[in-house]
Structures are given as C-alpha cells and as structure tokens.
C-alpha cells in the first residue's frame, strides 16, 4: 500500500521560511495536474494537531514554555511557525501510522524538523515531528525497533540528542561537515546502552553525487541489518542539491533521485519494511523538482525532471581519507 500525505492549510506568515510552503504548493500543483497522486492508494489533507498532543515530543519544562509562548506571545511569525509545525507533526504521525499498519510506504510532503529536541528548540525547529511520531507509535502500538535514516545536508542534532541513550532507536545520517549545527562526527555513536545504535557519516564540503552514493552504499546496508527495524522513517532532505543556499554538497537532481531510489529499494522493495518518507529541508529553485521525482518514484512513474550536468570536485582525496577512517572505525566497533 502506498499513501500520500500533505496539507493545504499551512500559513505563509513565517518570514524567511515561506519559501518552504511555496515549494510544497508548487509540488502539489504539479502532481495533481499530472495525476501522479491518483497512482497512490489514498491521499490525505491534514490539519494541525491540538497543541497538547505534542507533549509526547517534549519534556514537561519545554512544553510548558512553548505552550505559554504560543498562547500569550503577540508575534504572528512565531505563532504561524508553531501552527505550521503542528500540521507537520500531524502529517508525519498520519504517514507513520498508515505505513506501519499497512506494511506499506507513505510519503509526507512536510516534516523533518530534526533540529528540535525533546527539551529544546534548534535551528528553524520548535517541535520534532519524527520524535512525536515515534512516541505516538510506541504508546499506541508498542513499537520497539525503529531506524531513522536522515539524509538532509544538516546533522539531525535534535533527534540524536533525544534518543542518544535509547537502544531501540537506531539512527543513520550522512550530512555535510563544517555547516550548522557543526556536529555529527563518526564518533557520535550514542551513549550508555545505546552505544553503536547511531551512525554518523560527515562528508567534506563539495562532495559530489557519485562519492555521496558510494558512502551510502558502503555503510547503510550493514547498519540496516544491525538495526533490524520494524519501521523506517526517512528524512529525505533536498538541501544536498548543489545550488542550495544553506547546503555545502554538490548533488544534482539525478543524484537525489538515485539516493532516494536506493533507500526505497533497500528498505521497502527488497526487505518489505514499512517506510515513511519526509520531505525534509530544501532551499533552492530545484527543491520542488527533486520532491516530485521522489513522489513519482514511489508511484512507479518515470522521473519527471532531469539535470544532466557534470559537477566537479576537488575534495575526492579528502573524501577517500575520511571514508577509509570511517570504514576502519565502523568495521572495528559496529561489526565486532
């Protein structure tokens, strides 16, 4: 079963982030016009959660502060931002429940607020929809082993910090190094009983698509087997694109399609594990095109947008050095 989850109810009063909502609208306009959505089993237009619902994703102290500010602060941009994240949290929860119950796949055109932790905000994010969905599924369905794959260009520090000591939440990230939040080295492995349930692969600024895919194919299959998940949540950020204003990697539209196809094949097609895909970050003119390609992939439709350009990089030697170190660390500690 394949599901598409989206919203037509986002506010645009969110300042510099309004481009994200505009990208969602471009994506929706195209896929409805081309009837791509009709190739899914069902689509769902979601609204916001009640604020009290996200207590699941927040510590008591943090929820008290956020809820008080949301109700009392006379700041339309802040209030609109929280409102939009309540929509995103609901969409991720709905997509996760649909994928898990049907043993299928669900794409959510939203979500991926991975810089917020259970006890703090971070980056642009106040509420972590991934954490909310995981905690909802644990409470309702007694879900245990979850693998969170995060391929946004930024290290998912909020998700990592929330689950750093949780041995049942496995986390895999490939991200650019030397950009926000400046964390996520190979030695960030989790803590306590959760050591080696988290795997982080930072890449040098300027890494191109072929090198990126090489790293993904080297580490993900083995870590996937270690995790042995009941459910996979995939943050499919498009800010890895070469022209992203907040990124530092050099992937083309074709590279992002290959990346997402690899995740789709590894998790869902070949291993039949329920898969949730979140739109994640993206701040370039090609963001909505990359998302349309992934939505088309899930619908088993052809690629819609191609980008036949050859990007060069002067970091291959550095990449090789890093990957060699990472392989030694991984094979020594994770596969012992």
Short mmCIF file of C-alpha atoms in Angstrom, two decimals:
data_model
loop_
_atom_site.label_atom_id
_atom_site.label_comp_id
_atom_site.label_asym_id
_atom_site.label_seq_id
_atom_site.Cartn_x
_atom_site.Cartn_y
_atom_site.Cartn_z
CA UNK A 1 0.00 0.00 0.00
CA UNK A 2 1.24 3.48 -0.90
CA UNK A 3 -0.06 6.68 0.70
CA UNK A 4 0.47 10.38 0.10
CA UNK A 5 0.05 12.85 2.99
CA UNK A 6 0.07 16.62 2.54
CA UNK A 7 -1.63 19.80 3.74
CA UNK A 8 -3.29 22.77 2.06
CA UNK A 9 -3.59 24.59 5.39
CA UNK A 10 -0.11 25.94 6.08
CA UNK A 11 0.26 29.59 6.99
CA UNK A 12 2.60 31.74 4.92
CA UNK A 13 3.24 34.23 7.72
CA UNK A 14 6.56 32.64 8.63
CA UNK A 15 9.02 35.20 7.30
CA UNK A 16 12.07 33.80 5.50
CA UNK A 17 10.66 30.26 5.68
CA UNK A 18 7.67 30.99 3.44
CA UNK A 19 9.67 29.58 0.51
CA UNK A 20 9.22 26.11 2.06
CA UNK A 21 5.42 26.41 1.88
CA UNK A 22 5.65 27.81 -1.65
CA UNK A 23 7.69 24.75 -2.66
CA UNK A 24 5.00 22.49 -1.18
CA UNK A 25 2.40 24.34 -3.25
CA UNK A 26 4.44 24.01 -6.46
CA UNK A 27 4.84 20.30 -5.79
CA UNK A 28 1.12 19.79 -5.17
CA UNK A 29 0.10 21.78 -8.23
CA UNK A 30 2.33 19.66 -10.47
CA UNK A 31 1.50 16.20 -9.11
CA UNK A 32 -2.25 16.84 -9.11
CA UNK A 33 -2.09 18.29 -12.62
CA UNK A 34 -0.16 15.24 -13.85
CA UNK A 35 -2.43 12.85 -11.87
CA UNK A 36 0.54 11.33 -10.07
CA UNK A 37 -1.39 11.33 -6.79
CA UNK A 38 -4.03 9.08 -8.36
CA UNK A 39 -1.38 6.32 -8.52
CA UNK A 40 -1.31 6.19 -4.70
CA UNK A 41 -3.85 4.12 -2.77
CA UNK A 42 -5.02 7.17 -0.84
CA UNK A 43 -4.05 10.76 -0.16
CA UNK A 44 -4.79 12.73 3.00
CA UNK A 45 -5.01 16.50 3.51
CA UNK A 46 -4.13 17.05 7.19
CA UNK A 47 -4.66 19.94 9.57
CA UNK A 48 -2.85 20.90 12.79
CA UNK A 49 -2.71 18.86 15.97
CA UNK A 50 -4.03 20.29 19.19
CA UNK A 51 -1.06 21.79 20.99
CA UNK A 52 -1.45 19.47 23.99
CA UNK A 53 -0.89 16.46 21.72
CA UNK A 54 2.80 17.25 21.25
CA UNK A 55 3.51 16.75 24.95
CA UNK A 56 4.69 13.35 23.70
CA UNK A 57 7.56 15.02 21.89
CA UNK A 58 8.53 17.49 24.62
CA UNK A 59 9.83 17.47 28.16
CA UNK A 60 7.44 18.96 30.73
CA UNK A 61 9.58 22.07 31.16
CA UNK A 62 10.00 22.66 27.43
CA UNK A 63 6.32 22.06 26.63
CA UNK A 64 5.27 24.45 29.39
CA UNK A 65 7.44 27.21 27.91
CA UNK A 66 6.39 26.64 24.29
CA UNK A 67 2.68 26.38 25.08
CA UNK A 68 2.77 29.52 27.22
CA UNK A 69 4.56 31.45 24.48
CA UNK A 70 2.19 30.16 21.81
CA UNK A 71 -0.88 31.27 23.76
CA UNK A 72 0.45 34.61 25.01
CA UNK A 73 3.15 35.88 22.66
CA UNK A 74 1.97 38.58 20.27
CA UNK A 75 4.25 37.54 17.45
CA UNK A 76 2.43 36.40 14.32
CA UNK A 77 5.53 34.84 12.75
CA UNK A 78 6.24 32.74 15.86
CA UNK A 79 2.60 31.67 16.20
CA UNK A 80 2.37 30.81 12.48
CA UNK A 81 5.58 28.80 12.76
CA UNK A 82 4.23 26.71 15.66
CA UNK A 83 0.91 26.30 13.83
CA UNK A 84 2.71 25.01 10.73
CA UNK A 85 4.80 22.59 12.78
CA UNK A 86 1.63 21.26 14.41
CA UNK A 87 0.44 20.48 10.87
CA UNK A 88 3.78 18.85 10.08
CA UNK A 89 3.68 16.75 13.25
CA UNK A 90 0.18 15.54 12.39
CA UNK A 91 1.23 14.69 8.84
CA UNK A 92 4.25 12.67 9.96
CA UNK A 93 2.16 10.86 12.57
CA UNK A 94 -0.52 10.04 9.99
CA UNK A 95 2.05 8.84 7.43
CA UNK A 96 3.83 6.71 10.04
CA UNK A 97 0.64 5.04 11.22
CA UNK A 98 -0.51 4.35 7.65
CA UNK A 99 2.82 2.83 6.60
CA UNK A 100 3.13 0.70 9.73
CA UNK A 101 -0.44 -0.63 9.78
CA UNK A 102 -0.45 -1.48 6.06
CA UNK A 103 3.17 -2.70 5.98
CA UNK A 104 3.47 -0.20 3.16
CA UNK A 105 5.01 3.15 2.30
CA UNK A 106 3.86 6.72 2.93
CA UNK A 107 5.27 9.99 1.61
CA UNK A 108 4.66 13.11 3.69
CA UNK A 109 5.10 16.40 1.86
CA UNK A 110 6.25 18.09 5.05
CA UNK A 111 8.00 17.38 8.32
CA UNK A 112 11.62 16.61 9.04
CA UNK A 113 12.03 19.12 11.91
CA UNK A 114 15.11 17.31 13.13
CA UNK A 115 16.92 20.14 14.94
CA UNK A 116 14.37 20.35 17.75
CA UNK A 117 14.98 18.02 20.69
CA UNK A 118 12.55 16.85 23.33
CA UNK A 119 13.87 19.53 25.68
CA UNK A 120 14.79 22.45 23.37
CA UNK A 121 14.27 24.14 20.04
CA UNK A 122 17.02 24.17 17.39
CA UNK A 123 17.68 25.75 14.01
CA UNK A 124 14.32 26.66 12.48
CA UNK A 125 12.54 23.97 14.51
CA UNK A 126 10.47 24.04 17.70
CA UNK A 127 8.72 20.64 17.55
CA UNK A 128 10.36 17.45 16.30
CA UNK A 129 7.72 15.62 14.24
CA UNK A 130 9.90 12.49 13.98
CA UNK A 131 10.09 12.21 17.76
CA UNK A 132 6.36 12.86 18.03
CA UNK A 133 5.55 10.10 15.52
CA UNK A 134 7.89 7.60 17.18
CA UNK A 135 6.48 8.27 20.64
CA UNK A 136 2.91 8.09 19.34
CA UNK A 137 3.60 4.72 17.72
CA UNK A 138 5.32 3.40 20.82
CA UNK A 139 2.37 4.38 23.00
CA UNK A 140 -0.38 3.13 20.69
CA UNK A 141 1.24 0.10 19.03
CA UNK A 142 4.07 -0.86 21.39
CA UNK A 143 6.53 -0.24 18.55
CA UNK A 144 10.09 -1.16 19.53
CA UNK A 145 12.90 -1.06 16.96
CA UNK A 146 12.89 1.97 14.68
CA UNK A 147 15.53 3.08 12.20
CA UNK A 148 15.65 6.80 11.40
CA UNK A 149 17.58 7.48 8.18
CA UNK A 150 18.37 11.17 7.83
CA UNK A 151 19.97 12.34 4.59
CA UNK A 152 19.30 16.05 4.98
CA UNK A 153 22.52 18.04 4.49
CA UNK A 154 22.48 19.02 8.18
CA UNK A 155 23.22 16.67 11.07
CA UNK A 156 19.94 15.84 12.92
CA UNK A 157 21.13 17.04 16.31
CA UNK A 158 17.68 17.29 17.89
CA UNK A 159 16.68 13.73 17.01
CA UNK A 160 20.12 12.47 18.04
CA UNK A 161 20.07 14.26 21.41
CA UNK A 162 16.56 13.00 22.15
CA UNK A 163 17.47 9.36 21.53
CA UNK A 164 21.17 9.39 22.42
CA UNK A 165 20.57 6.89 25.26
CA UNK A 166 17.72 4.92 23.70
CA UNK A 167 18.92 1.50 22.50
CA UNK A 168 15.75 0.80 20.49
CA UNK A 169 16.03 3.83 18.22
CA UNK A 170 18.68 3.39 15.54
CA UNK A 171 19.80 6.46 13.66
CA UNK A 172 21.78 6.76 10.42
CA UNK A 173 22.88 10.08 8.97
CA UNK A 174 25.03 11.26 6.09
CA UNK A 175 25.48 15.03 6.16
CA UNK A 176 27.80 17.86 5.19
CA UNK A 177 30.61 18.82 7.56
CA UNK A 178 31.51 22.36 8.63
CA UNK A 179 27.95 23.67 8.44
CA UNK A 180 25.17 24.04 11.01
CA UNK A 181 24.97 22.59 13.62
CA UNK A 182 28.69 21.72 13.48
CA UNK A 183 28.27 18.25 14.93
CA UNK A 184 27.81 14.66 13.81
CA UNK A 185 31.27 13.09 13.58
CA UNK A 186 31.74 9.33 13.23
CA UNK A 187 32.38 9.14 17.00
CA UNK A 188 28.82 10.31 17.78
CA UNK A 189 27.62 6.76 18.39
CA UNK A 190 25.00 7.11 21.14
CA UNK A 191 25.61 6.69 24.85
CA UNK A 192 25.17 4.10 27.59
CA UNK A 193 23.18 1.09 26.43
CA UNK A 194 22.61 2.87 23.11
CA UNK A 195 26.27 2.92 22.08
CA UNK A 196 26.64 1.92 18.41
CA UNK A 197 22.92 2.33 17.68
CA UNK A 198 23.73 5.64 15.97
CA UNK A 199 25.94 6.00 12.88
CA UNK A 200 27.02 9.38 11.52
CA UNK A 201 28.95 9.89 8.28
CA UNK A 202 30.06 13.51 7.72
CA UNK A 203 31.22 14.42 4.22
CA UNK A 204 33.60 17.20 3.10
CA UNK A 205 32.12 20.38 1.64
CA UNK A 206 31.83 20.00 -2.13
CA UNK A 207 31.26 16.24 -2.17
CA UNK A 208 29.57 15.26 -5.44
CA UNK A 209 26.85 12.70 -6.14
CA UNK A 210 28.95 9.68 -7.10
CA UNK A 211 31.02 9.98 -3.93
CA UNK A 212 27.91 10.54 -1.83
CA UNK A 213 26.25 7.41 -3.24
CA UNK A 214 29.46 5.46 -2.64
CA UNK A 215 29.33 6.35 1.07
CA UNK A 216 25.63 5.50 1.29
CA UNK A 217 26.08 2.10 -0.35
CA UNK A 218 29.11 1.32 1.81
CA UNK A 219 27.51 1.87 5.21
CA UNK A 220 23.71 1.70 5.03
CA UNK A 221 23.16 -2.00 4.13
CA UNK A 222 25.25 -3.29 7.03
CA UNK A 223 23.78 -0.82 9.51
CA UNK A 224 20.28 -1.68 8.28
CA UNK A 225 20.94 -5.32 9.18
CA UNK A 226 22.27 -4.35 12.60
CA UNK A 227 19.17 -2.24 13.28
CA UNK A 228 16.73 -4.93 12.08
CA UNK A 229 13.91 -2.38 12.28
CA UNK A 230 10.14 -2.80 12.44
CA UNK A 231 9.77 0.62 10.80
CA UNK A 232 11.99 3.08 8.92
CA UNK A 233 11.46 6.85 8.94
CA UNK A 234 13.47 8.56 6.20
CA UNK A 235 14.16 12.30 6.28
CA UNK A 236 14.79 12.93 2.58
CA UNK A 237 16.12 16.48 2.71
CA UNK A 238 16.78 18.08 -0.67
CA UNK A 239 19.26 20.64 0.68
CA UNK A 240 22.03 18.33 -0.56
CA UNK A 241 21.49 19.86 -4.01
CA UNK A 242 24.43 21.78 -5.47
CA UNK A 243 22.55 25.09 -5.63
CA UNK A 244 21.02 25.00 -2.15
CA UNK A 245 21.60 28.26 -0.29
CA UNK A 246 22.04 26.54 3.09
CA UNK A 247 23.91 23.42 1.95
CA UNK A 248 27.51 22.56 1.10
CA UNK A 249 27.25 19.38 -1.00
CA UNK A 250 27.06 19.10 -4.80
CA UNK A 251 24.33 16.65 -5.78
CA UNK A 252 22.25 17.05 -8.93
CA UNK A 253 18.56 16.23 -9.33
CA UNK A 254 19.62 12.91 -10.85
CA UNK A 255 21.82 12.19 -7.83
CA UNK A 256 18.99 12.86 -5.37
CA UNK A 257 16.72 10.58 -7.38
CA UNK A 258 19.36 7.82 -7.23
CA UNK A 259 19.74 8.40 -3.48
CA UNK A 260 16.01 8.12 -2.82
CA UNK A 261 15.64 5.14 -5.12
CA UNK A 262 18.41 3.39 -3.17
CA UNK A 263 16.55 3.95 0.11
CA UNK A 264 13.26 2.81 -1.45
CA UNK A 265 14.86 -0.37 -2.83
CA UNK A 266 16.87 -1.20 0.29
CA UNK A 267 14.09 -0.69 2.82
CA UNK A 268 10.80 -1.30 1.07
CA UNK A 269 11.22 -3.11 -2.24
CA UNK A 270 13.84 -5.64 -1.15
CA UNK A 271 13.11 -6.04 2.57
CA UNK A 272 9.39 -5.18 2.88
CA UNK A 273 9.91 -2.92 5.91
CA UNK A 274 7.27 -0.17 6.37
CA UNK A 275 8.77 3.09 5.14
CA UNK A 276 7.86 6.71 5.87
CA UNK A 277 9.47 9.40 3.70
CA UNK A 278 9.52 13.02 4.89
CA UNK A 279 10.19 15.98 2.59
CA UNK A 280 12.79 17.49 4.91
CA UNK A 281 14.82 20.61 4.12
CA UNK A 282 15.44 22.30 0.81
CA UNK A 283 16.23 25.89 -0.13
CA UNK A 284 16.88 26.03 -3.86
CA UNK A 285 14.96 26.50 -7.09
CA UNK A 286 15.22 22.75 -7.71
CA UNK A 287 13.83 21.59 -4.37
CA UNK A 288 10.28 21.00 -5.56
CA UNK A 289 11.55 19.17 -8.64
CA UNK A 290 13.56 16.73 -6.51
CA UNK A 291 10.49 16.06 -4.37
CA UNK A 292 8.33 15.47 -7.43
CA UNK A 293 10.87 12.93 -8.68
CA UNK A 294 10.68 11.02 -5.38
CA UNK A 295 6.89 11.15 -5.28
CA UNK A 296 6.89 9.82 -8.85
CA UNK A 297 9.33 7.06 -7.91
CA UNK A 298 7.02 5.79 -5.16
CA UNK A 299 4.08 5.91 -7.56
CA UNK A 300 6.17 3.84 -10.01
CA UNK A 301 6.05 6.65 -12.54
CA UNK A 302 9.02 7.81 -14.61
CA UNK A 303 11.40 10.52 -13.44
CA UNK A 304 9.89 13.95 -14.15
CA UNK A 305 12.89 16.29 -14.00
CA UNK A 306 16.46 15.56 -15.08
CA UNK A 307 19.64 17.57 -14.64
CA UNK A 308 22.33 16.29 -16.95
CA UNK A 309 25.25 18.34 -15.72
CA UNK A 310 28.72 17.23 -14.69
CA UNK A 311 29.82 18.75 -11.40
CA UNK A 312 33.49 18.64 -10.48
CA UNK A 313 35.01 18.50 -7.03
CA UNK A 314 38.47 18.98 -5.57
CA UNK A 315 37.72 17.03 -2.38
CA UNK A 316 37.98 13.43 -3.61
CA UNK A 317 41.32 12.86 -1.86
CA UNK A 318 39.89 14.20 1.38
CA UNK A 319 36.76 12.09 0.90
CA UNK A 320 38.86 8.94 0.39
CA UNK A 321 40.88 9.66 3.52
CA UNK A 322 37.77 10.21 5.64
CA UNK A 323 35.91 7.18 4.31
CA UNK A 324 38.92 4.97 4.96
CA UNK A 325 38.97 6.16 8.59
CA UNK A 326 35.20 5.69 8.91
CA UNK A 327 35.33 2.17 7.48
CA UNK A 328 38.04 1.19 9.93
CA UNK A 329 36.02 2.61 12.84
CA UNK A 330 32.77 1.03 11.65
CA UNK A 331 34.16 -2.44 10.98
CA UNK A 332 36.07 -2.42 14.27
CA UNK A 333 33.25 -1.27 16.55
CA UNK A 334 29.90 -1.98 14.90
CA UNK A 335 30.63 -5.42 13.46
CA UNK A 336 32.70 -6.87 16.29
#
